Each structure stands twice: as structure tokens, then as C-alpha cells.
Coordinates of N, CA and C in Angstrom, one line a residue:
F704 N -23.4 20.3 82.9 CA -23.3 21.5 82.4 C -23.7 21.5 80.9
L705 N -22.8 20.2 80.1 CA -23.0 20.1 78.7 C -24.4 19.8 78.4
N706 N -24.9 18.9 79.0 CA -26.2 18.2 78.9 C -27.3 19.2 79.2
M707 N -27.2 20.3 80.3 CA -27.9 21.4 80.5 C -28.3 22.1 79.4
L708 N -27.1 22.7 78.8 CA -27.1 23.8 77.8 C -27.6 23.1 76.5
N709 N -27.2 21.9 76.1 CA -27.7 21.4 75.0 C -29.2 20.9 75.0
T710 N -29.7 20.9 76.0 CA -31.1 21.2 76.3 C -32.1 22.3 75.6
V711 N -31.4 23.3 75.7 CA -31.5 24.5 74.9 C -31.7 24.3 73.4
P712 N -32.9 24.4 72.7 CA -32.9 24.5 71.3 C -31.9 25.4 70.4
N713 N -31.7 26.5 71.0 CA -30.7 27.4 70.4 C -29.4 27.1 70.4
I714 N -29.0 26.2 71.2 CA -27.5 26.0 71.5 C -27.1 24.7 71.2
N715 N -25.9 24.5 70.5 CA -25.3 23.3 70.2 C -23.9 23.4 70.7
L716 N -23.5 22.5 71.9 CA -22.2 22.4 72.3 C -21.8 21.2 72.1
A717 N -20.5 21.1 71.5 CA -19.9 19.6 71.3 C -18.9 19.3 72.6
G718 N -18.7 18.3 72.7 CA -17.8 17.7 74.0 C -16.3 18.2 74.0
E719 N -15.4 17.6 74.4 CA -14.1 17.9 74.5 C -13.2 17.6 73.0
N720 N -12.2 18.4 72.9 CA -11.2 18.1 71.7 C -9.8 17.8 72.0
Y721 N -9.6 17.6 73.2 CA -8.2 17.3 73.6 C -7.4 18.6 73.7
G722 N -7.8 19.5 73.7 CA -7.2 20.8 73.9 C -6.6 21.5 72.6
E723 N -7.4 21.3 71.7 CA -6.9 21.8 70.1 C -6.7 23.3 70.3
L724 N -7.0 23.8 71.1 CA -6.9 25.5 71.4 C -5.4 25.7 71.8
K725 N -5.0 25.1 72.7 CA -3.9 25.2 73.0 C -2.7 25.0 72.0
A726 N -2.8 24.0 71.1 CA -2.0 23.9 69.8 C -2.4 25.0 69.1
F727 N -3.3 25.6 68.6 CA -3.7 26.8 67.7 C -3.1 28.2 68.4
H728 N -3.0 28.0 69.9 CA -2.4 29.2 70.2 C -0.6 29.3 70.2
A729 N -0.3 28.2 70.3 CA 1.3 28.0 70.0 C 1.5 28.2 68.8
L730 N 0.7 27.9 67.7 CA 1.0 28.1 66.3 C 1.0 29.6 66.2
Y731 N -0.2 30.3 66.5 CA -0.5 31.4 66.3 C 0.8 32.5 67.0
E732 N 1.3 32.1 68.1 CA 2.4 32.7 68.9 C 3.7 32.6 68.0
N733 N 3.8 31.2 67.6 CA 4.9 31.1 66.6 C 5.0 31.9 65.5
A734 N 3.6 32.2 64.7 CA 3.7 33.0 63.6 C 4.1 34.4 63.7
K735 N 3.7 34.9 65.0 CA 3.8 36.3 65.5 C 5.2 36.6 65.5
N736 N 5.9 35.7 65.9 CA 7.2 35.7 66.0 C 8.0 36.2 64.8
Y737 N 7.5 35.8 63.8 CA 8.1 36.1 62.4 C 7.4 37.4 61.5
L738 N 6.3 37.5 61.9 CA 5.6 38.7 61.1 C 6.2 39.4 61.1
G739 N 7.4 40.4 61.7 CA 8.0 41.2 61.4 C 9.1 41.3 60.5
F740 N 9.2 39.8 59.9 CA 10.3 39.9 59.0 C 9.9 39.6 57.5
Q741 N 8.5 40.0 57.4 CA 8.2 39.8 55.8 C 9.1 40.8 55.1
D742 N 9.3 40.5 54.0 CA 10.1 41.2 52.9 C 11.2 41.5 53.6
R743 N 12.2 41.0 54.5 CA 13.4 41.1 55.0 C 14.1 40.1 54.3
R744 N 14.8 39.9 52.9 CA 15.5 39.1 52.6 C 16.8 38.5 53.2
D745 N 17.5 39.4 54.3 CA 18.5 39.2 54.8 C 18.1 38.3 56.1
K746 N 16.7 37.8 56.3 CA 16.6 37.1 57.5 C 16.1 35.4 56.9
V747 N 16.7 34.5 57.7 CA 16.2 33.2 57.5 C 14.8 32.9 57.3
V748 N 14.1 33.7 58.0 CA 12.5 33.6 58.3 C 11.7 34.4 57.3
F749 N 12.5 35.2 56.3 CA 11.9 35.7 55.2 C 10.5 35.0 54.7
H750 N 9.5 35.8 54.4 CA 8.2 35.5 53.8 C 7.6 36.6 53.1
G751 N 6.7 36.1 52.4 CA 5.5 37.5 52.0 C 4.9 38.2 53.0
E752 N 4.2 38.9 52.3 CA 3.0 39.5 53.2 C 2.1 38.6 54.0
M753 N 2.0 38.8 55.0 CA 0.9 37.8 55.9 C 0.2 38.5 56.8
D754 N -1.1 37.9 56.6 CA -2.3 38.8 57.4 C -2.7 38.0 58.7
S755 N -2.6 38.5 60.0 CA -2.8 37.6 61.0 C -4.3 37.5 61.2
H756 N -5.1 38.4 60.7 CA -6.6 38.1 60.8 C -7.0 36.9 60.1
E757 N -6.4 36.6 58.8 CA -6.8 35.3 58.4 C -6.2 34.2 59.1
L758 N -5.2 34.2 59.7 CA -4.8 33.2 60.5 C -5.9 32.9 61.7
L759 N -6.5 33.9 62.1 CA -7.5 33.7 63.1 C -8.9 33.0 62.6
C760 N -9.0 33.5 61.3 CA -10.2 33.3 60.7 C -10.3 31.6 60.4
T761 N -8.9 31.1 60.0 CA -8.6 29.6 59.8 C -8.9 29.0 61.2
I762 N -8.5 29.4 62.4 CA -8.5 28.8 63.6 C -10.0 28.9 63.8
Q763 N -10.7 29.9 63.5 CA -12.3 29.6 63.7 C -12.9 28.6 63.0
S764 N -12.7 28.5 61.5 CA -13.1 27.7 60.6 C -12.9 26.1 61.1
W765 N -11.7 25.9 61.6 CA -11.3 24.7 62.0 C -12.1 24.0 63.2
I766 N -12.0 25.1 64.2 CA -13.2 24.8 65.4 C -14.5 24.6 65.1
R767 N -15.0 25.3 64.2 CA -16.3 25.3 63.7 C -16.6 23.8 63.1
T768 N -15.8 23.4 62.2 CA -15.9 22.3 61.6 C -15.9 20.9 62.3
T769 N -14.9 21.1 63.5 CA -14.7 19.8 64.3 C -15.9 19.9 65.4
I770 N -16.7 20.9 65.8 CA -17.9 20.9 66.5 C -18.8 20.2 65.6
G771 N -18.9 20.3 64.6 CA -20.0 19.3 63.9 C -21.2 20.2 63.4
K772 N -22.0 19.3 62.6 CA -23.1 20.1 62.1 C -24.2 19.8 63.4
P773 N -24.9 21.2 63.5 CA -26.2 20.6 64.7 C -27.1 19.9 63.9
S774 N -28.0 19.4 65.0 CA -29.3 18.6 64.3 C -30.1 19.7 63.8
N775 N -30.2 20.8 64.4 CA -31.4 21.7 63.6 C -30.9 23.0 63.4
P776 N -29.8 22.8 62.4 CA -29.3 24.6 62.0 C -29.9 25.7 61.9
S777 N -31.2 25.3 61.4 CA -31.9 26.7 61.2 C -32.3 27.4 62.5
N778 N -32.3 26.6 63.6 CA -32.6 27.1 64.9 C -31.6 27.3 65.8
T779 N -30.5 27.0 65.4 CA -29.1 27.2 66.3 C -28.6 28.5 66.0
N780 N -28.4 29.1 67.2 CA -27.7 30.4 67.4 C -26.4 30.4 67.9
I781 N -26.2 29.5 68.7 CA -24.8 29.4 69.4 C -24.3 28.0 69.5
I782 N -23.0 28.0 68.9 CA -22.2 26.7 68.9 C -20.9 27.0 69.7
G783 N -20.5 25.8 70.5 CA -19.3 26.0 70.9 C -18.9 24.5 71.5
F784 N -18.0 24.3 72.6 CA -17.7 23.2 73.0 C -17.3 23.3 74.4
K785 N -17.0 22.1 75.2 CA -16.6 22.0 76.4 C -15.2 21.6 76.4
E786 N -14.3 22.0 77.3 CA -12.9 21.9 77.4 C -12.5 21.6 78.8
I787 N -11.6 20.7 79.4 CA -11.1 20.7 80.5 C -9.5 21.0 80.3
R788 N -9.0 21.0 79.0 CA -7.5 21.2 78.8 C -7.1 22.6 78.6
H789 N -7.1 23.5 79.6 CA -6.6 24.9 79.6 C -5.9 25.2 81.0
K790 N -4.6 24.7 81.0 CA -3.8 24.7 81.8 C -3.0 25.9 81.9
P791 N -2.9 26.8 83.2 CA -1.8 27.6 83.3 C -0.4 27.1 83.3
N792 N 0.6 27.7 83.3 CA 1.8 27.3 83.3 C 2.5 27.9 84.3
Q793 N 2.1 28.9 84.9 CA 2.6 29.7 86.0 C 1.8 29.4 87.5
K794 N 2.2 29.9 88.5 CA 1.4 29.6 89.8 C 0.9 30.9 90.2
A795 N -0.5 30.9 90.6 CA -1.1 32.1 90.6 C -0.5 32.9 92.1
Q796 N -0.5 34.1 92.1 CA 0.1 34.7 93.4 C -0.9 35.3 94.2
R797 N -0.9 34.8 95.4 CA -1.8 35.4 96.2 C -1.2 36.3 97.1
L798 N -1.4 37.7 96.4 CA -0.9 38.9 97.0 C -1.7 39.5 98.1
A799 N -3.1 39.3 97.9 CA -3.9 40.1 99.0 C -4.6 39.2 99.9
P800 N -4.5 39.3 101.3 CA -4.8 38.4 102.1 C -6.4 38.5 102.3
D801 N -7.2 39.7 101.9 CA -8.6 39.8 102.1 C -9.1 38.7 100.9
E802 N -10.3 38.2 101.2 CA -10.7 37.0 100.6 C -11.5 37.9 99.1
S803 N -11.7 39.1 99.4 CA -12.6 39.7 98.0 C -11.5 40.0 97.5
Q804 N -10.3 40.2 97.7 CA -9.2 40.9 96.7 C -8.2 39.8 96.3
K805 N -8.0 38.7 96.9 CA -7.0 37.7 96.8 C -6.9 37.1 95.2
Y806 N -7.9 37.4 94.5 CA -7.7 36.8 93.2 C -7.4 38.0 92.3
E807 N -7.6 39.4 92.5 CA -7.6 40.5 91.6 C -6.2 40.7 90.9
K808 N -5.0 40.3 91.8 CA -3.6 40.5 91.5 C -3.2 39.2 90.9
A809 N -3.7 37.9 90.7 CA -2.9 36.9 90.3 C -2.6 37.3 88.8
N810 N -1.6 36.8 88.4 CA -0.6 37.0 87.5 C -0.2 35.6 86.9
T811 N -0.9 35.2 85.9 CA -0.5 33.9 85.5 C -0.6 33.8 83.8
S812 N -0.3 32.6 83.3 CA -0.4 32.6 81.8 C -1.7 32.2 81.3
T813 N -2.5 31.9 82.4 CA -3.9 31.6 81.9 C -4.4 33.1 81.2
D814 N -4.2 34.2 82.1 CA -4.4 35.3 81.1 C -4.0 35.4 79.5
Y815 N -3.1 34.9 79.5 CA -2.2 35.1 78.1 C -3.1 34.3 77.1
F816 N -3.5 32.9 77.8 CA -4.5 31.9 77.1 C -5.7 32.5 76.7
Y817 N -6.2 32.9 77.6 CA -7.8 33.2 77.8 C -7.9 34.4 76.9
D818 N -6.9 35.5 76.9 CA -7.0 36.7 76.1 C -6.8 36.4 74.5
F819 N -6.2 35.2 74.5 CA -5.9 34.6 72.8 C -7.4 34.3 72.5
L820 N -8.2 33.6 73.3 CA -9.5 33.0 73.0 C -10.4 34.2 72.4
L821 N -10.3 35.2 73.3 CA -11.2 36.5 72.9 C -10.7 37.0 71.8
Q822 N -9.5 37.1 71.3 CA -9.2 37.5 70.1 C -9.3 36.9 69.0
A823 N -9.2 35.4 69.1 CA -9.6 34.6 67.9 C -11.4 34.4 67.8
F824 N -11.8 34.6 68.9 CA -13.3 34.5 68.6 C -14.1 35.7 69.4
P825 N -14.0 36.9 68.6 CA -14.3 38.0 69.4 C -15.8 37.9 69.6
C826 N -16.8 37.1 69.1 CA -18.2 37.3 69.6 C -18.2 36.0 70.5
S827 N -17.3 35.5 71.3 CA -17.5 34.4 72.0 C -17.9 34.8 73.4
R828 N -18.4 34.0 74.1 CA -18.7 34.0 75.7 C -18.2 32.7 76.4
I829 N -17.3 32.7 77.4 CA -16.9 31.9 78.1 C -17.4 31.4 79.4
V830 N -17.5 30.4 79.5 CA -18.3 29.7 80.9 C -17.2 29.1 81.6
I831 N -16.9 29.3 82.8 CA -15.7 28.8 83.5 C -16.5 28.0 84.6
N832 N -16.0 26.8 84.4 CA -16.8 25.7 85.6 C -15.4 25.4 86.3
Y833 N -15.5 25.4 87.6 CA -14.4 24.7 88.5 C -15.1 24.2 89.6
R834 N -14.4 23.8 90.6 CA -14.9 23.1 91.6 C -14.1 23.9 93.1
Q835 N -15.2 24.3 93.6 CA -14.5 25.1 95.0 C -13.9 24.1 96.1
N836 N -14.5 23.0 95.9 CA -13.7 22.1 97.1 C -12.6 21.2 96.1
T837 N -11.5 21.7 96.1 CA -10.3 21.0 95.3 C -9.7 20.0 95.9
T838 N -10.0 19.7 97.3 CA -9.6 18.5 97.9 C -10.3 17.4 97.5
Q839 N -11.7 17.6 97.3 CA -12.6 16.5 96.7 C -12.5 16.4 95.0
Q840 N -11.7 17.5 94.3 CA -11.4 17.5 93.1 C -10.3 16.4 92.9
H841 N -9.7 16.8 93.7 CA -8.1 15.9 93.8 C -8.4 14.4 94.0
L842 N -9.4 14.2 94.8 CA -9.6 12.8 95.1 C -10.3 12.1 93.9
S843 N -11.3 12.7 93.1 CA -11.9 12.5 92.1 C -10.9 12.3 91.1
R844 N -10.0 12.8 91.1 CA -9.1 12.6 89.8 C -8.1 11.5 90.1
I845 N -7.7 11.3 91.3 CA -6.9 10.3 91.7 C -7.9 8.8 91.2
H846 N -9.0 9.0 91.5 CA -9.8 7.8 91.1 C -10.1 7.5 89.7
H847 N -9.7 8.6 88.8 CA -9.5 8.2 87.3 C -8.1 8.1 87.0
G848 N -7.1 8.3 87.6 CA -5.9 7.7 87.4 C -5.0 9.0 87.4
W849 N -5.3 10.2 87.6 CA -4.8 11.6 87.4 C -4.1 11.9 88.7
T850 N -2.9 12.6 88.9 CA -2.1 12.6 89.9 C -1.9 14.1 90.4
K851 N -2.6 15.1 89.6 CA -2.4 16.3 90.0 C -2.7 16.7 91.5
S852 N -2.0 17.7 92.3 CA -2.2 18.0 93.7 C -3.4 18.6 93.8
A853 N -3.8 18.7 95.1 CA -5.0 19.8 95.3 C -4.7 21.0 95.5
G854 N -3.3 21.4 95.5 CA -2.9 22.8 95.9 C -2.6 23.1 94.2
S855 N -2.1 22.5 93.4 CA -2.1 23.0 92.0 C -3.4 23.1 91.2
L856 N -4.5 22.4 91.8 CA -5.7 22.7 91.3 C -6.5 23.8 91.6
Q857 N -6.1 24.2 93.1 CA -6.4 25.5 93.6 C -5.9 26.6 93.0
E858 N -4.6 26.4 92.5 CA -3.9 27.7 91.6 C -4.5 27.9 90.4
E859 N -5.0 26.9 89.7 CA -5.5 26.8 88.6 C -7.0 27.6 88.7
S860 N -7.8 27.2 89.6 CA -9.0 27.6 89.9 C -8.8 29.3 90.1
E861 N -7.8 29.6 90.9 CA -7.6 31.0 91.3 C -7.4 31.9 90.2
S862 N -6.5 31.2 89.3 CA -6.0 31.9 87.9 C -7.3 32.2 87.0
M863 N -8.1 31.3 86.8 CA -9.3 31.4 86.0 C -10.2 32.6 86.7
I864 N -10.7 32.5 88.2 CA -11.1 33.3 88.8 C -10.8 34.8 88.5
A865 N -9.2 35.1 88.7 CA -8.6 36.5 88.5 C -8.7 36.8 86.9
W866 N -8.8 36.0 86.0 CA -9.1 36.4 84.7 C -10.5 36.7 84.4
H867 N -11.3 35.8 84.8 CA -12.7 36.4 85.3 C -13.1 37.9 85.5
L868 N -12.3 38.0 86.5 CA -12.8 39.5 87.3 C -12.3 40.5 86.5
K869 N -11.6 40.2 85.5 CA -10.9 41.3 84.5 C -11.8 41.0 83.2
N870 N -12.6 40.4 83.0 CA -13.3 40.2 81.8 C -14.9 39.7 82.0
K871 N -15.5 40.4 82.9 CA -16.8 40.0 83.5 C -17.9 40.1 82.3
E872 N -17.6 40.8 81.3 CA -18.6 41.1 80.2 C -18.8 40.1 79.4
R873 N -17.6 39.1 79.3 CA -17.3 38.0 78.4 C -17.2 36.5 79.0
S874 N -17.5 36.8 80.2 CA -17.3 35.6 80.8 C -18.2 35.2 82.0
F875 N -18.4 34.0 82.4 CA -19.5 34.0 83.4 C -19.1 32.4 84.2
L876 N -19.0 32.7 85.7 CA -18.5 31.7 86.6 C -19.6 31.1 87.1
L877 N -19.2 29.6 87.0 CA -20.5 28.6 87.5 C -19.8 27.4 88.4
P878 N -19.3 27.4 89.7 CA -18.8 26.5 90.4 C -19.7 25.2 90.3
L879 N -19.1 23.9 90.3 CA -19.8 22.7 90.5 C -20.8 22.8 91.7
E880 N -20.3 23.3 92.8 CA -21.0 23.4 94.0 C -22.3 24.3 94.0
E881 N -22.3 25.1 92.9 CA -23.6 26.1 92.8 C -24.4 25.8 91.4
F882 N -24.3 24.6 91.0 CA -25.1 24.2 90.0 C -26.5 24.1 90.7
S883 N -27.6 25.0 90.2 CA -28.9 25.2 90.7 C -29.6 25.8 89.5
T884 N -31.2 25.6 89.6 CA -31.9 26.3 88.5 C -31.8 27.7 88.4
D885 N -31.6 28.5 89.5 CA -31.4 29.9 89.4 C -30.4 30.2 88.8
N886 N -29.1 29.6 89.0 CA -27.9 29.8 88.4 C -27.8 29.7 87.0
F887 N -28.3 28.5 86.6 CA -28.6 28.1 85.0 C -29.4 29.0 84.3
N888 N -30.3 29.5 84.9 CA -31.2 30.4 84.4 C -30.7 31.8 84.2
H889 N -29.7 32.1 85.1 CA -29.2 33.3 85.0 C -28.1 33.2 84.1
L890 N -27.3 32.0 83.8 CA -26.6 31.8 82.7 C -27.2 32.1 81.0
L891 N -28.4 31.5 81.3 CA -29.2 31.6 80.1 C -29.3 33.1 79.7
G892 N -29.6 34.0 80.7 CA -29.7 35.4 80.5 C -28.2 36.0 79.8
F893 N -27.2 35.3 80.6 CA -25.9 36.0 80.0 C -25.6 35.6 78.7
L894 N -26.3 34.4 78.4 CA -26.2 34.0 76.9 C -27.1 34.7 75.9
G895 N -27.9 35.4 76.3 CA -29.1 36.0 75.5 C -30.2 35.1 75.4
I896 N -30.5 34.1 76.0 CA -32.0 33.3 75.9 C -32.9 33.7 76.9
E897 N -33.9 34.1 76.2 CA -35.1 34.5 77.0 C -36.3 33.5 76.7
N898 N -37.1 33.9 77.6 CA -38.7 33.1 77.4 C -38.8 31.6 77.9
C899 N -37.7 31.0 78.3 CA -37.7 29.7 79.0 C -36.7 29.7 80.0
T900 N -37.1 28.6 81.0 CA -36.1 28.6 82.2 C -36.2 27.0 82.5
F901 N -35.1 26.9 83.4 CA -34.6 25.4 83.8 C -35.6 25.0 84.9
T902 N -36.1 24.1 85.0 CA -36.9 23.8 86.2 C -36.3 22.6 87.1
K903 N -35.3 21.8 86.5 CA -34.4 21.0 87.3 C -33.1 20.7 86.4
V904 N -32.1 20.5 87.3 CA -30.8 20.1 87.0 C -30.2 18.9 87.0
C905 N -29.8 18.6 85.7 CA -29.3 17.1 85.7 C -28.2 17.1 86.3
H906 N -27.5 15.9 86.6 CA -26.3 15.6 87.3 C -25.4 14.6 86.6
S907 N -24.8 14.9 85.3 CA -24.2 13.6 84.7 C -22.7 13.7 85.3
N908 N -22.2 12.5 85.4 CA -20.8 12.1 85.7 C -21.0 12.2 87.2
S909 N -22.1 11.9 87.9 CA -22.2 11.9 89.4 C -21.8 10.7 89.9
R910 N -21.7 9.7 89.2 CA -21.3 8.3 89.8 C -19.7 8.2 89.7
R911 N -19.4 7.5 90.7 CA -17.7 7.2 90.4 C -17.2 6.1 89.6
K912 N -17.6 6.0 88.4 CA -17.0 5.1 87.7 C -16.1 6.0 86.1
R913 N -15.4 5.1 85.6 CA -14.8 5.7 84.4 C -15.8 5.9 83.1
G914 N -15.3 6.9 82.4 CA -16.3 7.5 81.4 C -17.4 8.4 81.6
F915 N -18.0 8.8 80.7 CA -19.4 10.0 80.8 C -20.6 9.1 81.1
N916 N -21.2 9.7 82.2 CA -22.3 9.4 82.7 C -23.4 10.4 82.3
N917 N -24.1 10.1 81.2 CA -25.3 11.0 80.7 C -26.6 11.1 81.4
D918 N -26.9 12.2 81.9 CA -28.0 12.2 82.8 C -29.0 13.4 82.2
S919 N -28.9 13.5 80.9 CA -29.6 14.7 80.3 C -31.1 14.5 80.3
R920 N -31.5 13.5 80.4 CA -33.2 13.1 80.6 C -33.5 14.1 81.9
N921 N -32.7 14.3 82.8 CA -33.2 15.1 84.1 C -33.0 16.7 83.8
A922 N -32.4 17.0 82.8 CA -32.4 18.6 82.4 C -33.8 19.0 82.1
H923 N -34.6 19.5 82.8 CA -36.0 19.9 82.5 C -36.0 21.4 82.1
L924 N -36.7 21.7 81.0 CA -36.6 23.2 80.6 C -38.1 23.6 80.2
Q925 N -38.6 24.3 80.7 CA -40.0 24.8 80.2 C -39.9 26.1 79.4
G926 N -41.0 26.3 78.7 CA -41.1 27.6 77.7 C -40.6 27.6 76.4
K927 N -40.7 28.6 75.6 CA -40.3 28.4 74.1 C -39.0 29.4 74.0
C928 N -37.8 28.9 74.2 CA -36.7 29.7 73.8 C -36.6 30.7 72.8
N929 N -35.9 31.9 73.2 CA -35.6 32.9 72.0 C -34.1 33.5 72.3
F930 N -33.5 33.6 71.3 CA -32.4 34.1 71.3 C -32.2 35.8 71.1
L931 N -31.9 36.4 72.0 CA -31.9 37.8 71.7 C -30.7 38.2 71.2
G932 N -29.5 37.7 71.3 CA -28.3 38.4 70.4 C -27.6 38.8 71.7
W933 N -26.1 38.9 71.4 CA -25.1 39.1 72.5 C -25.4 40.5 73.0
S934 N -25.6 41.5 72.2 CA -25.5 43.0 72.7 C -26.7 43.0 73.7
K935 N -27.9 42.3 73.8 CA -28.9 42.3 74.4 C -28.7 41.5 75.7
A936 N -28.0 40.8 75.8 CA -27.8 39.7 76.8 C -27.4 40.4 78.1
I937 N -27.7 39.7 79.2 CA -27.4 40.3 80.5 C -26.0 40.3 80.7
G938 N -25.5 41.6 81.2 CA -24.1 41.6 81.6 C -23.5 41.8 80.4
Q939 N -23.7 42.0 79.4 CA -22.6 42.0 78.1 C -22.4 43.6 77.8
G940 N -21.3 43.7 77.3 CA -21.0 44.8 76.9 C -20.8 44.9 75.2
S941 N -20.1 45.7 74.5 CA -19.9 45.7 73.2 C -18.3 45.6 72.9
P942 N -17.6 44.6 72.8 CA -16.3 44.1 72.9 C -15.8 44.7 71.5
S943 N -14.8 45.2 71.5 CA -14.0 45.8 70.2 C -12.4 45.3 70.1
A944 N -12.2 44.9 69.2 CA -11.0 44.9 68.8 C -10.3 44.8 67.3
S945 N -9.2 45.3 67.1 CA -8.8 45.2 65.9 C -8.0 44.0 65.3
K946 N -8.1 43.8 64.0 CA -7.5 42.6 63.3 C -8.0 41.1 64.2
T947 N -9.2 41.2 64.4 CA -9.9 40.0 64.9 C -10.7 39.2 63.8
A948 N -10.7 38.0 64.2 CA -11.6 36.9 63.1 C -13.1 37.5 63.4
P949 N -13.8 37.5 62.0 CA -15.3 37.8 62.0 C -16.0 37.0 62.8

């Protein structure tokens, strides 16, 4: 996924950052707890006027800096990063037996965290990668020394899908088993990229070994990519929010 999108000249994605946004989410929620006590000298958490908008802009600035400078700044329209450490704290509730509905009523803390991402990054788009075969995902994690059960992996996937169903204009589902040129080209449209298409999909990390297996040489792109902008991208709306970062 990372190698595929970094083939596009308009996109610069960094690798993982050990879940920094989970830490920022905790800090932001902590600050919200005492926002209501400004100018209350009778409270131990007394403080002066504080703007939550500035806090969100600080988070944006930090993430932008840690992504690093793109190799071609003048041609880069989209920056971002890949992360695997976005873990819900509650179990997904499978309330509907029908396959088409079972995700719709999931109620997890995943909503809480991803809603924060949309607030902190109101111009963002979130691409959700997951594995449909959580049994194989579990076996792969065991190979790398991780012990999370297949059941908990399934719950995490269901919670992310549930959140996506409520935020289709801002998110894109791309399961590993459905990596294809058609789906990656659909993703380009979602991201506002036109006039270019993928003709081959690379398969980084396909070997059973520790570390990162780079297969970017097999990510083939043809055409001259052009960035349309979010408002013209396929499936996009015009998100609005008050007190959000620029």
C-alpha cells in the first residue's frame, strides 16, 4: 500500500510513527477536561483563556514535521503516513445477524478515536487497510512474535468497517485480499488524482521474514498524474466543522 501510493508524484506518505496520534488524542481529551475551568480561581485546575483550535493546529504541525520533507515539494499535494497502532478499547457488538447490517450498529471506541482524527485533520482522507482472513493475519502475527487472537483481530476489523460506513465521504476501505489495479485506481479517484492509472500492483512484505520487504519496483504507474483537489474527488463531500485546525 505505502509503496503503491508513493509511486504517485503528487503523494508523499511516511511510514509508521509508533502510534503518536493515540498519545495526542489522550493529551487533547485531557485538556478538554479542564477547558471549562478557565478563570475559575476556586479550582485547582485554574488557567487562563485557552483555544482548543490552537491545540489541534499544534498537533497538525507536529505530524507534518515528523512526516518529513518530500523529495519534490513543488509537486506534492498530499502528505500523510501509514500506521497500524489504532486499537479500539472495546469489543464490537454484533447486533444484526444479516451480513449487510452486522457492522452498522457496532459501538466501539474506534469511533471516538477516528472522529478525533477528522477533527484534528478536517481536510484529511483515511484509507483503512485490513485483512478479511483474520485467521491468516493471526498466524502472520505469531510469526512476528505478536499474540493477539484471531477473534480480537476480527473485532478490530469490524469496528473499523462500522466507522467507515458512517464516514464514507472521508474514508476508503481497501482489504489486503482485494489489492488490485482496479481498486488502487479507484483509490486514486477517491484521493483526487486523475490522468494516471496503475498497471501493476506491488507486494511488499510478502515474504515470511522480519522487517520490511520493499517491492516498490513492481508498482507500475502510467500517465501524467494531476491533482484535482478534495472537492472534486470521487465520493467526496464538503466536510464542515467548527473549531477545527486549518
